[in-house]
Amino acid sequence: MNSKKILITGGAGFIGSHVVRLLVTSYPDYEIYNIDALTYAGNLENLIDVEPHSNYHFLKADITDGTAIDQLFQRYKFDSVIHLAAESHVDRSIIDPLSFAKTNVLGTLNLLESFKKHSEVKKGLFYHISTDEVYGSLGATGLFTEHTSYDPNSPYSASKASSDHFVRAYGATYGLPFVISNCSNNYGSFQFPEKLIPLCINNIINSKSLPVYGDGNYTRDWLYVEDHATAIATVFHKGKNGETYNIGGHNEWKNIDLIKLLCSKMDARLGRAAGESEKLITFVKDRPGHDVRYAIDASKIERELGWKPSVTFEEGLSKTVDWYLKNQDWMEKVISGEYQHYYKEQYSSD
Ligand code: NAD
Ligand code: DAU
């Protein structure tokens, strides 16, 4: 796989900005086009260091606008697509499921249609970035493999499952070359503070309560975002047409234990007494349909493509905490607008 003109959707978001940075800097022969609608989650400040590179191009467009997307494909004839643009937050999908169907399902369909129509698809690749949430919820044991049946529980995961199915359907029906990867929870720099880790970091800095859903015993499998970006580059270059790859960090944490670890790191960095931040932990009403446990069997990508995570959780979480402490102006900007309204609505009983 050696296409030159590569479209990345959602490149101004959390994971997208890391993927754009990696491909622009490591593959100077590629022309990278980032299409992003710049929703509340998209932020060009995430890419300030990438902008001066002559092989990087930003195009503001909404993937739900089929006409605009079609015109861009007609004009640029992208060789391959790495599709990350999405509504990505589970709690928002519970408040507004239709937006998730629109962006994640119809937006993906618009891209598939335009790619099929305008690109030399046989030489390229449609790479759909998906989530382990499509597999539903695990009990106390077991791991999600590429053969686990889809069983999504939230409007977000249902919309991602649907988009995965559409990508596979375009492969089977029209011979469109594709790969899909399903990854576990990411953490790292530039993550919007609606997600658990940056939300807690911001609240600890401001001595605000740390909202733990339910009993806090829900489990997630955390992966450093730069490891996800290298996994995406690996799948893009070495993945086999029509295949799915699960990506994860072999790194399960109960939410409550993770928050306590974060509290202790923050106390040390902020010069607070040990145990100070833990006092902020507040158990709040549970997320409806809350998946109990996610855990990924990543042996296929490790065995077949030679990828494995390189950053330990200890190291990754420390880097993340340091990044947020150094970039409090970034945080202030992203929480200054719509976030206030969302936070009030989501945590009103907090
Ligand atoms: P994010 O919410 O941080 O970023 C999403 C980006 O998509 C933003 O830049 C936003 O402006 C853009 N976008 C949203 N709607 C758009 C539209 N209609 N048209 C064009 N652009 C639009 O999301 P993220 O956490 O970086 O996730 C990126 C992708 O990875 C998503 O597809 C998500 O499902 C998937 N994923 C995320 C995680 C995770 O832990 N965050 C894990 C596995 C998979
Ligand atoms: O597994 C991959 C998925 O991980 C991605 O597909 C999603 O885009 C991404 O948002 C993430 O989904 P989660 O719902 O697992 O992430 P979130 O950070 O929202 O929540 C992590 C866990 O923490 C989850 O069990 C819910 C809990 N939680 C979350 C928030 C925001 C709380 O207890 N309190 C909170 O305030």
Short mmCIF file of C-alpha atoms and ligand atoms in Angstrom, two decimals:
data_model
loop_
_atom_site.label_atom_id
_atom_site.label_comp_id
_atom_site.label_asym_id
_atom_site.label_seq_id
_atom_site.Cartn_x
_atom_site.Cartn_y
_atom_site.Cartn_z
CA MET A 1 0.00 0.00 0.00
CA ASN A 2 1.79 3.09 -1.19
CA SER A 3 -0.83 5.68 -2.16
CA LYS A 4 0.20 9.30 -2.26
CA LYS A 5 -2.87 11.52 -1.82
CA ILE A 6 -4.38 10.53 1.49
CA LEU A 7 -7.58 11.90 2.96
CA ILE A 8 -7.80 11.83 6.75
CA THR A 9 -11.21 12.76 8.13
CA GLY A 10 -11.51 14.17 11.65
CA GLY A 11 -7.83 15.12 11.73
CA ALA A 12 -8.48 18.07 14.03
CA GLY A 13 -9.82 15.82 16.79
CA PHE A 14 -7.98 13.97 19.52
CA ILE A 15 -6.80 10.78 17.76
CA GLY A 16 -6.96 12.33 14.29
CA SER A 17 -4.44 15.05 15.17
CA HIS A 18 -1.93 12.41 16.31
CA VAL A 19 -2.47 10.39 13.12
CA VAL A 20 -2.07 13.49 10.93
CA ARG A 21 1.14 14.47 12.79
CA LEU A 22 2.63 10.98 12.44
CA LEU A 23 1.87 10.61 8.72
CA VAL A 24 2.83 14.17 7.73
CA THR A 25 6.19 13.99 9.50
CA SER A 26 7.12 10.34 8.83
CA TYR A 27 5.95 10.12 5.21
CA PRO A 28 6.99 13.33 3.41
CA ASP A 29 6.03 11.75 0.04
CA TYR A 30 2.40 11.62 1.09
CA GLU A 31 0.11 14.58 0.53
CA ILE A 32 -2.11 14.55 3.59
CA TYR A 33 -5.55 16.18 3.30
CA ASN A 34 -7.37 16.69 6.59
CA ILE A 35 -11.12 17.16 6.23
CA ASP A 36 -12.80 18.26 9.43
CA ALA A 37 -16.02 20.16 10.23
CA LEU A 38 -14.43 21.65 13.38
CA THR A 39 -17.26 20.68 15.71
CA TYR A 40 -16.83 21.34 19.45
CA ALA A 41 -14.33 18.43 19.42
CA GLY A 42 -12.24 19.65 16.47
CA ASN A 43 -9.56 22.20 17.10
CA LEU A 44 -6.91 23.46 14.68
CA GLU A 45 -4.72 24.37 17.65
CA ASN A 46 -4.11 20.62 17.96
CA LEU A 47 -2.16 20.85 14.69
CA ILE A 48 -0.21 24.12 14.99
CA ASP A 49 3.14 22.32 14.69
CA VAL A 50 1.94 20.39 11.62
CA GLU A 51 0.63 23.39 9.65
CA PRO A 52 4.03 24.57 8.29
CA HIS A 53 4.62 21.22 6.54
CA SER A 54 4.08 21.61 2.80
CA ASN A 55 2.57 18.10 2.48
CA TYR A 56 -0.25 19.00 4.90
CA HIS A 57 -3.53 20.52 3.71
CA PHE A 58 -6.64 21.39 5.71
CA LEU A 59 -10.11 21.50 4.14
CA LYS A 60 -13.05 22.48 6.34
CA ALA A 61 -16.00 20.29 5.35
CA ASP A 62 -18.83 18.36 6.93
CA ILE A 63 -19.02 14.68 6.01
CA THR A 64 -22.81 14.80 6.37
CA ASP A 65 -22.90 17.19 3.38
CA GLY A 66 -22.83 14.68 0.53
CA THR A 67 -22.57 17.34 -2.20
CA ALA A 68 -19.59 19.08 -0.61
CA ILE A 69 -17.82 15.77 0.01
CA ASP A 70 -18.46 14.63 -3.55
CA GLN A 71 -17.00 17.85 -4.94
CA LEU A 72 -13.84 17.40 -2.86
CA PHE A 73 -13.36 13.83 -4.09
CA GLN A 74 -13.99 14.94 -7.66
CA ARG A 75 -11.40 17.67 -7.34
CA TYR A 76 -8.65 15.85 -5.41
CA LYS A 77 -9.20 12.22 -6.42
CA PHE A 78 -7.86 10.93 -3.12
CA ASP A 79 -5.96 7.65 -3.41
CA SER A 80 -6.92 6.40 0.04
CA VAL A 81 -9.08 7.41 2.99
CA ILE A 82 -8.37 7.07 6.71
CA HIS A 83 -11.74 7.82 8.27
CA LEU A 84 -11.78 9.06 11.88
CA ALA A 85 -14.42 11.83 11.80
CA ALA A 86 -17.22 10.96 14.17
CA GLU A 87 -19.33 12.00 17.08
CA SER A 88 -17.32 10.10 19.68
CA HIS A 89 -18.74 10.63 23.18
CA VAL A 90 -21.11 8.01 24.62
CA ASP A 91 -22.88 10.38 27.06
CA ARG A 92 -23.65 12.85 24.26
CA SER A 93 -25.09 9.99 22.19
CA ILE A 94 -27.56 9.32 25.00
CA ILE A 95 -28.68 12.98 24.89
CA ASP A 96 -28.76 13.30 21.08
CA PRO A 97 -28.70 9.95 19.21
CA LEU A 98 -29.78 11.43 15.86
CA SER A 99 -26.57 13.46 15.48
CA PHE A 100 -24.63 10.23 15.93
CA ALA A 101 -26.63 8.43 13.23
CA LYS A 102 -26.17 11.42 10.93
CA THR A 103 -22.41 11.86 11.30
CA ASN A 104 -21.29 8.31 11.98
CA VAL A 105 -23.60 6.43 9.62
CA LEU A 106 -24.63 8.87 6.87
CA GLY A 107 -21.26 10.65 6.97
CA THR A 108 -19.46 7.35 6.46
CA LEU A 109 -21.83 6.45 3.61
CA ASN A 110 -21.13 9.78 1.89
CA LEU A 111 -17.40 9.06 2.02
CA LEU A 112 -17.85 5.50 0.72
CA GLU A 113 -20.00 6.72 -2.18
CA SER A 114 -17.64 9.50 -3.21
CA PHE A 115 -14.60 7.25 -2.90
CA LYS A 116 -16.29 4.60 -5.06
CA LYS A 117 -17.34 7.19 -7.63
CA HIS A 118 -14.23 9.32 -8.02
CA SER A 119 -11.13 7.45 -6.88
CA GLU A 120 -9.25 4.63 -8.50
CA VAL A 121 -10.45 2.48 -5.67
CA LYS A 122 -8.76 -0.74 -6.75
CA LYS A 123 -5.38 0.87 -6.13
CA GLY A 124 -6.36 2.50 -2.85
CA LEU A 125 -7.85 1.72 0.52
CA PHE A 126 -10.77 2.84 2.67
CA TYR A 127 -9.60 2.51 6.25
CA HIS A 128 -12.38 2.85 8.83
CA ILE A 129 -11.31 3.66 12.40
CA SER A 130 -13.72 2.01 14.79
CA THR A 131 -14.14 1.08 18.40
CA ASP A 132 -14.24 -1.99 20.64
CA GLU A 133 -17.63 -0.72 21.90
CA VAL A 134 -19.30 -2.39 18.89
CA TYR A 135 -18.75 -5.74 20.69
CA GLY A 136 -20.88 -4.69 23.68
CA SER A 137 -19.96 -5.61 27.22
CA LEU A 138 -17.75 -8.33 28.73
CA GLY A 139 -18.31 -10.02 32.08
CA ALA A 140 -15.51 -10.56 34.56
CA THR A 141 -13.46 -12.69 32.14
CA GLY A 142 -12.74 -13.00 28.41
CA LEU A 143 -11.45 -10.69 25.70
CA PHE A 144 -12.91 -9.17 22.52
CA THR A 145 -11.45 -10.86 19.43
CA GLU A 146 -12.06 -10.04 15.78
CA HIS A 147 -14.64 -12.86 15.82
CA THR A 148 -16.70 -11.54 18.75
CA SER A 149 -20.29 -10.85 17.62
CA TYR A 150 -21.42 -7.24 17.43
CA ASP A 151 -23.70 -6.32 20.34
CA PRO A 152 -23.66 -2.53 20.76
CA ASN A 153 -25.47 -0.98 23.73
CA SER A 154 -25.22 2.81 23.33
CA PRO A 155 -26.44 4.98 20.45
CA TYR A 156 -22.74 5.80 19.86
CA SER A 157 -21.67 2.17 19.58
CA ALA A 158 -24.76 1.30 17.52
CA SER A 159 -23.83 4.04 15.05
CA LYS A 160 -20.21 2.84 14.86
CA ALA A 161 -21.37 -0.77 14.41
CA SER A 162 -23.64 0.35 11.59
CA SER A 163 -20.81 2.24 9.87
CA ASP A 164 -18.54 -0.83 10.19
CA HIS A 165 -21.24 -2.90 8.49
CA PHE A 166 -21.60 -0.37 5.67
CA VAL A 167 -17.84 -0.43 5.04
CA ARG A 168 -17.87 -4.25 4.86
CA ALA A 169 -20.96 -4.12 2.61
CA TYR A 170 -19.12 -1.83 0.16
CA GLY A 171 -16.26 -4.33 0.14
CA ALA A 172 -18.55 -7.29 -0.56
CA THR A 173 -20.89 -5.52 -3.00
CA TYR A 174 -18.65 -3.16 -4.95
CA GLY A 175 -15.22 -4.70 -4.37
CA LEU A 176 -14.07 -1.61 -2.49
CA PRO A 177 -10.75 -2.37 -0.74
CA PHE A 178 -11.07 -1.71 2.99
CA VAL A 179 -9.69 -2.41 6.44
CA ILE A 180 -11.30 -1.74 9.82
CA SER A 181 -9.63 -1.48 13.20
CA ASN A 182 -11.47 -1.57 16.53
CA CYS A 183 -9.55 0.05 19.35
CA SER A 184 -10.00 0.33 23.09
CA ASN A 185 -10.01 3.55 25.17
CA ASN A 186 -7.33 6.08 24.22
CA TYR A 187 -5.73 8.68 26.47
CA GLY A 188 -3.08 11.35 25.93
CA SER A 189 -2.63 14.96 24.83
CA PHE A 190 -5.37 16.97 23.06
CA GLN A 191 -8.22 14.81 24.38
CA PHE A 192 -11.40 16.82 24.90
CA PRO A 193 -12.25 17.07 28.63
CA GLU A 194 -15.62 15.34 28.31
CA LYS A 195 -13.71 12.01 28.43
CA LEU A 196 -12.86 10.53 31.83
CA ILE A 197 -9.11 11.22 32.12
CA PRO A 198 -8.91 14.86 30.94
CA LEU A 199 -12.19 15.65 32.72
CA CYS A 200 -10.69 14.42 36.00
CA ILE A 201 -7.36 16.20 35.41
CA ASN A 202 -9.19 19.48 34.82
CA ASN A 203 -11.43 19.00 37.85
CA ILE A 204 -8.51 18.11 40.11
CA ILE A 205 -6.66 21.26 39.01
CA ASN A 206 -9.77 23.30 39.85
CA SER A 207 -10.64 21.31 43.02
CA LYS A 208 -14.01 20.32 41.54
CA SER A 209 -15.72 17.02 42.28
CA LEU A 210 -14.69 13.93 40.31
CA PRO A 211 -17.92 12.31 39.06
CA VAL A 212 -17.68 8.51 39.20
CA TYR A 213 -20.59 6.75 37.48
CA GLY A 214 -22.27 4.02 39.54
CA ASP A 215 -19.95 2.10 41.85
CA GLY A 216 -16.82 2.87 39.79
CA ASN A 217 -16.12 -0.82 39.16
CA TYR A 218 -16.57 -0.52 35.40
CA THR A 219 -13.43 -1.58 33.53
CA ARG A 220 -11.72 -0.11 30.49
CA ASP A 221 -8.55 -1.15 28.59
CA TRP A 222 -6.43 1.99 28.12
CA LEU A 223 -4.00 2.69 25.24
CA TYR A 224 -1.72 5.71 24.83
CA VAL A 225 -2.92 7.68 21.81
CA GLU A 226 0.52 7.74 20.13
CA ASP A 227 0.54 3.93 20.22
CA HIS A 228 -2.88 3.98 18.54
CA ALA A 229 -1.49 6.31 15.87
CA THR A 230 1.41 3.91 15.12
CA ALA A 231 -1.08 1.03 15.03
CA ILE A 232 -3.17 2.96 12.48
CA ALA A 233 -0.09 3.63 10.33
CA THR A 234 0.79 -0.09 10.56
CA VAL A 235 -2.68 -1.25 9.55
CA PHE A 236 -2.77 1.33 6.74
CA HIS A 237 0.49 0.08 5.27
CA LYS A 238 0.40 -3.63 6.07
CA GLY A 239 -3.25 -4.54 6.74
CA LYS A 240 -4.87 -7.04 4.38
CA ASN A 241 -7.87 -6.07 2.27
CA GLY A 242 -11.16 -6.96 3.97
CA GLU A 243 -9.60 -7.66 7.37
CA THR A 244 -10.39 -6.36 10.84
CA TYR A 245 -7.72 -5.69 13.46
CA ASN A 246 -8.38 -5.20 17.17
CA ILE A 247 -6.07 -2.70 18.88
CA GLY A 248 -5.54 -2.53 22.63
CA GLY A 249 -3.02 -2.02 25.36
CA HIS A 250 -3.40 -5.12 27.61
CA ASN A 251 -4.07 -2.53 30.27
CA GLU A 252 -7.33 -2.97 32.16
CA TRP A 253 -8.30 -0.58 34.93
CA LYS A 254 -11.40 -0.24 37.05
CA ASN A 255 -12.50 3.40 36.78
CA ILE A 256 -12.21 3.96 40.52
CA ASP A 257 -8.64 2.60 40.67
CA LEU A 258 -7.62 4.68 37.65
CA ILE A 259 -9.07 7.84 39.20
CA LYS A 260 -7.24 7.16 42.48
CA LEU A 261 -3.95 6.69 40.57
CA LEU A 262 -4.57 9.94 38.71
CA CYS A 263 -5.32 11.71 42.01
CA SER A 264 -2.02 10.57 43.49
CA LYS A 265 -0.06 11.70 40.43
CA MET A 266 -1.81 15.07 40.48
CA ASP A 267 -1.21 15.54 44.22
CA ALA A 268 2.51 14.98 43.63
CA ARG A 269 2.64 17.40 40.66
CA LEU A 270 0.55 20.09 42.37
CA GLY A 271 2.42 19.86 45.67
CA ARG A 272 -0.75 18.80 47.49
CA ALA A 273 -0.77 16.44 50.49
CA ALA A 274 -1.15 12.75 49.59
CA GLY A 275 -4.87 11.85 49.53
CA GLU A 276 -6.01 15.46 48.99
CA SER A 277 -7.48 15.00 45.49
CA GLU A 278 -9.14 11.66 46.35
CA LYS A 279 -11.46 13.64 48.64
CA LEU A 280 -13.00 15.08 45.44
CA ILE A 281 -14.30 11.66 44.31
CA THR A 282 -18.10 11.73 44.15
CA PHE A 283 -20.27 8.77 43.15
CA VAL A 284 -22.98 10.02 40.79
CA LYS A 285 -25.87 8.43 38.93
CA ASP A 286 -24.83 5.73 36.50
CA ARG A 287 -24.67 6.01 32.71
CA PRO A 288 -27.74 4.25 31.24
CA GLY A 289 -26.73 1.03 29.42
CA HIS A 290 -23.22 1.33 30.89
CA ASP A 291 -20.97 -1.43 29.48
CA VAL A 292 -19.34 -3.26 32.40
CA ARG A 293 -15.99 -4.19 30.92
CA TYR A 294 -13.97 -3.83 27.72
CA ALA A 295 -10.76 -5.79 27.11
CA ILE A 296 -9.04 -6.39 23.80
CA ASP A 297 -7.23 -9.43 22.46
CA ALA A 298 -4.69 -7.63 20.25
CA SER A 299 -2.78 -10.77 19.27
CA LYS A 300 -3.78 -10.61 15.58
CA ILE A 301 -2.22 -7.19 14.87
CA GLU A 302 0.79 -8.14 16.99
CA ARG A 303 1.32 -11.48 15.26
CA GLU A 304 0.41 -10.60 11.67
CA LEU A 305 1.52 -6.96 11.39
CA GLY A 306 4.22 -6.75 14.06
CA TRP A 307 2.68 -3.85 16.04
CA LYS A 308 2.68 -3.67 19.82
CA PRO A 309 2.21 -0.84 22.33
CA SER A 310 5.45 0.90 23.27
CA VAL A 311 4.39 3.16 26.13
CA THR A 312 3.63 1.76 29.59
CA PHE A 313 0.58 3.09 31.42
CA GLU A 314 2.78 4.58 34.13
CA GLU A 315 4.80 6.50 31.53
CA GLY A 316 1.80 7.46 29.35
CA LEU A 317 -0.29 8.73 32.25
CA SER A 318 2.64 10.78 33.58
CA LYS A 319 3.21 12.33 30.14
CA THR A 320 -0.51 13.06 29.86
CA VAL A 321 -0.72 14.74 33.27
CA ASP A 322 2.38 16.82 32.46
CA TRP A 323 0.95 17.84 29.08
CA TYR A 324 -2.32 19.07 30.60
CA LEU A 325 -0.50 20.93 33.36
CA LYS A 326 1.72 22.65 30.78
CA ASN A 327 -1.16 23.42 28.43
CA GLN A 328 -3.76 24.90 30.73
CA ASP A 329 -4.40 27.67 28.17
CA TRP A 330 -5.50 24.94 25.68
CA MET A 331 -7.87 23.57 28.32
CA GLU A 332 -9.22 27.04 29.19
CA LYS A 333 -10.04 27.68 25.52
CA VAL A 334 -11.80 24.36 24.90
CA ILE A 335 -13.92 24.60 28.04
CA SER A 336 -14.87 28.24 27.58
CA GLY A 337 -17.85 27.78 25.24
CA GLU A 338 -20.27 24.93 24.58
CA TYR A 339 -18.56 22.76 27.23
CA GLN A 340 -20.10 24.79 30.06
CA HIS A 341 -23.60 24.06 28.80
CA TYR A 342 -22.82 20.35 28.23
CA TYR A 343 -21.22 19.97 31.66
CA LYS A 344 -24.19 21.54 33.41
CA GLU A 345 -26.63 19.30 31.57
CA GLN A 346 -24.61 16.09 32.06
CA TYR A 347 -23.65 16.59 35.71
CA SER A 348 -26.62 18.63 36.99
CA SER A 349 -27.32 16.21 39.86
CA ASP A 350 -23.59 16.23 40.80
P1 NAD B 1 -12.99 13.42 18.75
O1 NAD B 1 -14.41 13.63 19.15
O2 NAD B 1 -11.90 13.94 19.58
O3 NAD B 1 -12.76 14.02 17.28
C1 NAD B 1 -13.70 13.85 16.25
C2 NAD B 1 -13.30 14.77 15.11
O4 NAD B 1 -14.25 14.57 14.04
C3 NAD B 1 -13.31 16.25 15.47
O5 NAD B 1 -12.19 16.90 14.92
C4 NAD B 1 -14.59 16.75 14.82
O6 NAD B 1 -14.53 18.12 14.45
C5 NAD B 1 -14.67 15.85 13.60
N1 NAD B 1 -16.05 15.71 13.11
C6 NAD B 1 -17.16 15.42 13.85
N2 NAD B 1 -18.25 15.44 13.06
C7 NAD B 1 -17.81 15.75 11.81
C8 NAD B 1 -18.46 15.91 10.56
N3 NAD B 1 -19.79 15.78 10.46
N4 NAD B 1 -17.72 16.19 9.47
C9 NAD B 1 -16.37 16.33 9.58
N5 NAD B 1 -15.71 16.22 10.73
C10 NAD B 1 -16.43 15.92 11.83
O7 NAD B 1 -12.86 11.84 18.51
P2 NAD B 1 -11.63 10.87 18.82
O8 NAD B 1 -11.71 10.45 20.21
O9 NAD B 1 -10.40 11.48 18.28
O10 NAD B 1 -12.06 9.63 17.91
C11 NAD B 1 -11.69 9.57 16.53
C12 NAD B 1 -12.23 8.28 15.94
O11 NAD B 1 -11.69 7.17 16.64
C13 NAD B 1 -13.74 8.14 16.04
O12 NAD B 1 -14.20 7.54 14.85
C14 NAD B 1 -13.97 7.23 17.23
O13 NAD B 1 -15.16 6.49 17.07
C15 NAD B 1 -12.76 6.34 17.13
N6 NAD B 1 -12.27 5.77 18.41
C16 NAD B 1 -12.05 6.58 19.49
C17 NAD B 1 -11.52 6.03 20.66
C18 NAD B 1 -11.23 6.89 21.88
O14 NAD B 1 -10.88 6.34 22.93
N7 NAD B 1 -11.33 8.21 21.81
C19 NAD B 1 -11.24 4.66 20.72
C20 NAD B 1 -11.52 3.86 19.61
C21 NAD B 1 -12.01 4.43 18.45
O1 DAU B 2 -13.60 1.90 24.10
C1 DAU B 2 -13.40 2.88 23.12
C2 DAU B 2 -14.28 4.08 23.39
O2 DAU B 2 -13.73 4.72 24.54
C3 DAU B 2 -14.35 5.04 22.22
O3 DAU B 2 -14.97 4.42 21.14
C4 DAU B 2 -15.13 6.29 22.59
O4 DAU B 2 -15.09 7.23 21.53
C5 DAU B 2 -14.49 6.91 23.83
O5 DAU B 2 -15.26 8.01 24.24
C6 DAU B 2 -14.38 5.90 24.97
O6 DAU B 2 -15.68 5.56 25.48
P1 DAU B 2 -15.96 5.39 27.06
O7 DAU B 2 -17.40 5.63 27.29
O8 DAU B 2 -15.37 4.14 27.58
O9 DAU B 2 -15.04 6.63 27.61
P2 DAU B 2 -15.35 7.75 28.72
O10 DAU B 2 -14.08 8.50 28.91
O11 DAU B 2 -16.58 8.52 28.43
O12 DAU B 2 -15.62 6.87 30.01
C7 DAU B 2 -14.66 5.95 30.51
C8 DAU B 2 -15.28 5.23 31.70
O13 DAU B 2 -15.41 6.19 32.77
C9 DAU B 2 -16.66 4.69 31.45
O14 DAU B 2 -16.84 3.49 32.18
C10 DAU B 2 -17.59 5.76 32.00
C11 DAU B 2 -16.79 6.33 33.16
N1 DAU B 2 -17.02 7.76 33.46
C12 DAU B 2 -16.91 8.66 32.44
C13 DAU B 2 -17.10 10.00 32.67
C14 DAU B 2 -17.01 11.00 31.53
C15 DAU B 2 -17.28 8.17 34.76
O15 DAU B 2 -17.33 7.34 35.69
N2 DAU B 2 -17.46 9.50 34.98
C16 DAU B 2 -17.41 10.44 33.99
O16 DAU B 2 -17.62 11.64 34.27
#
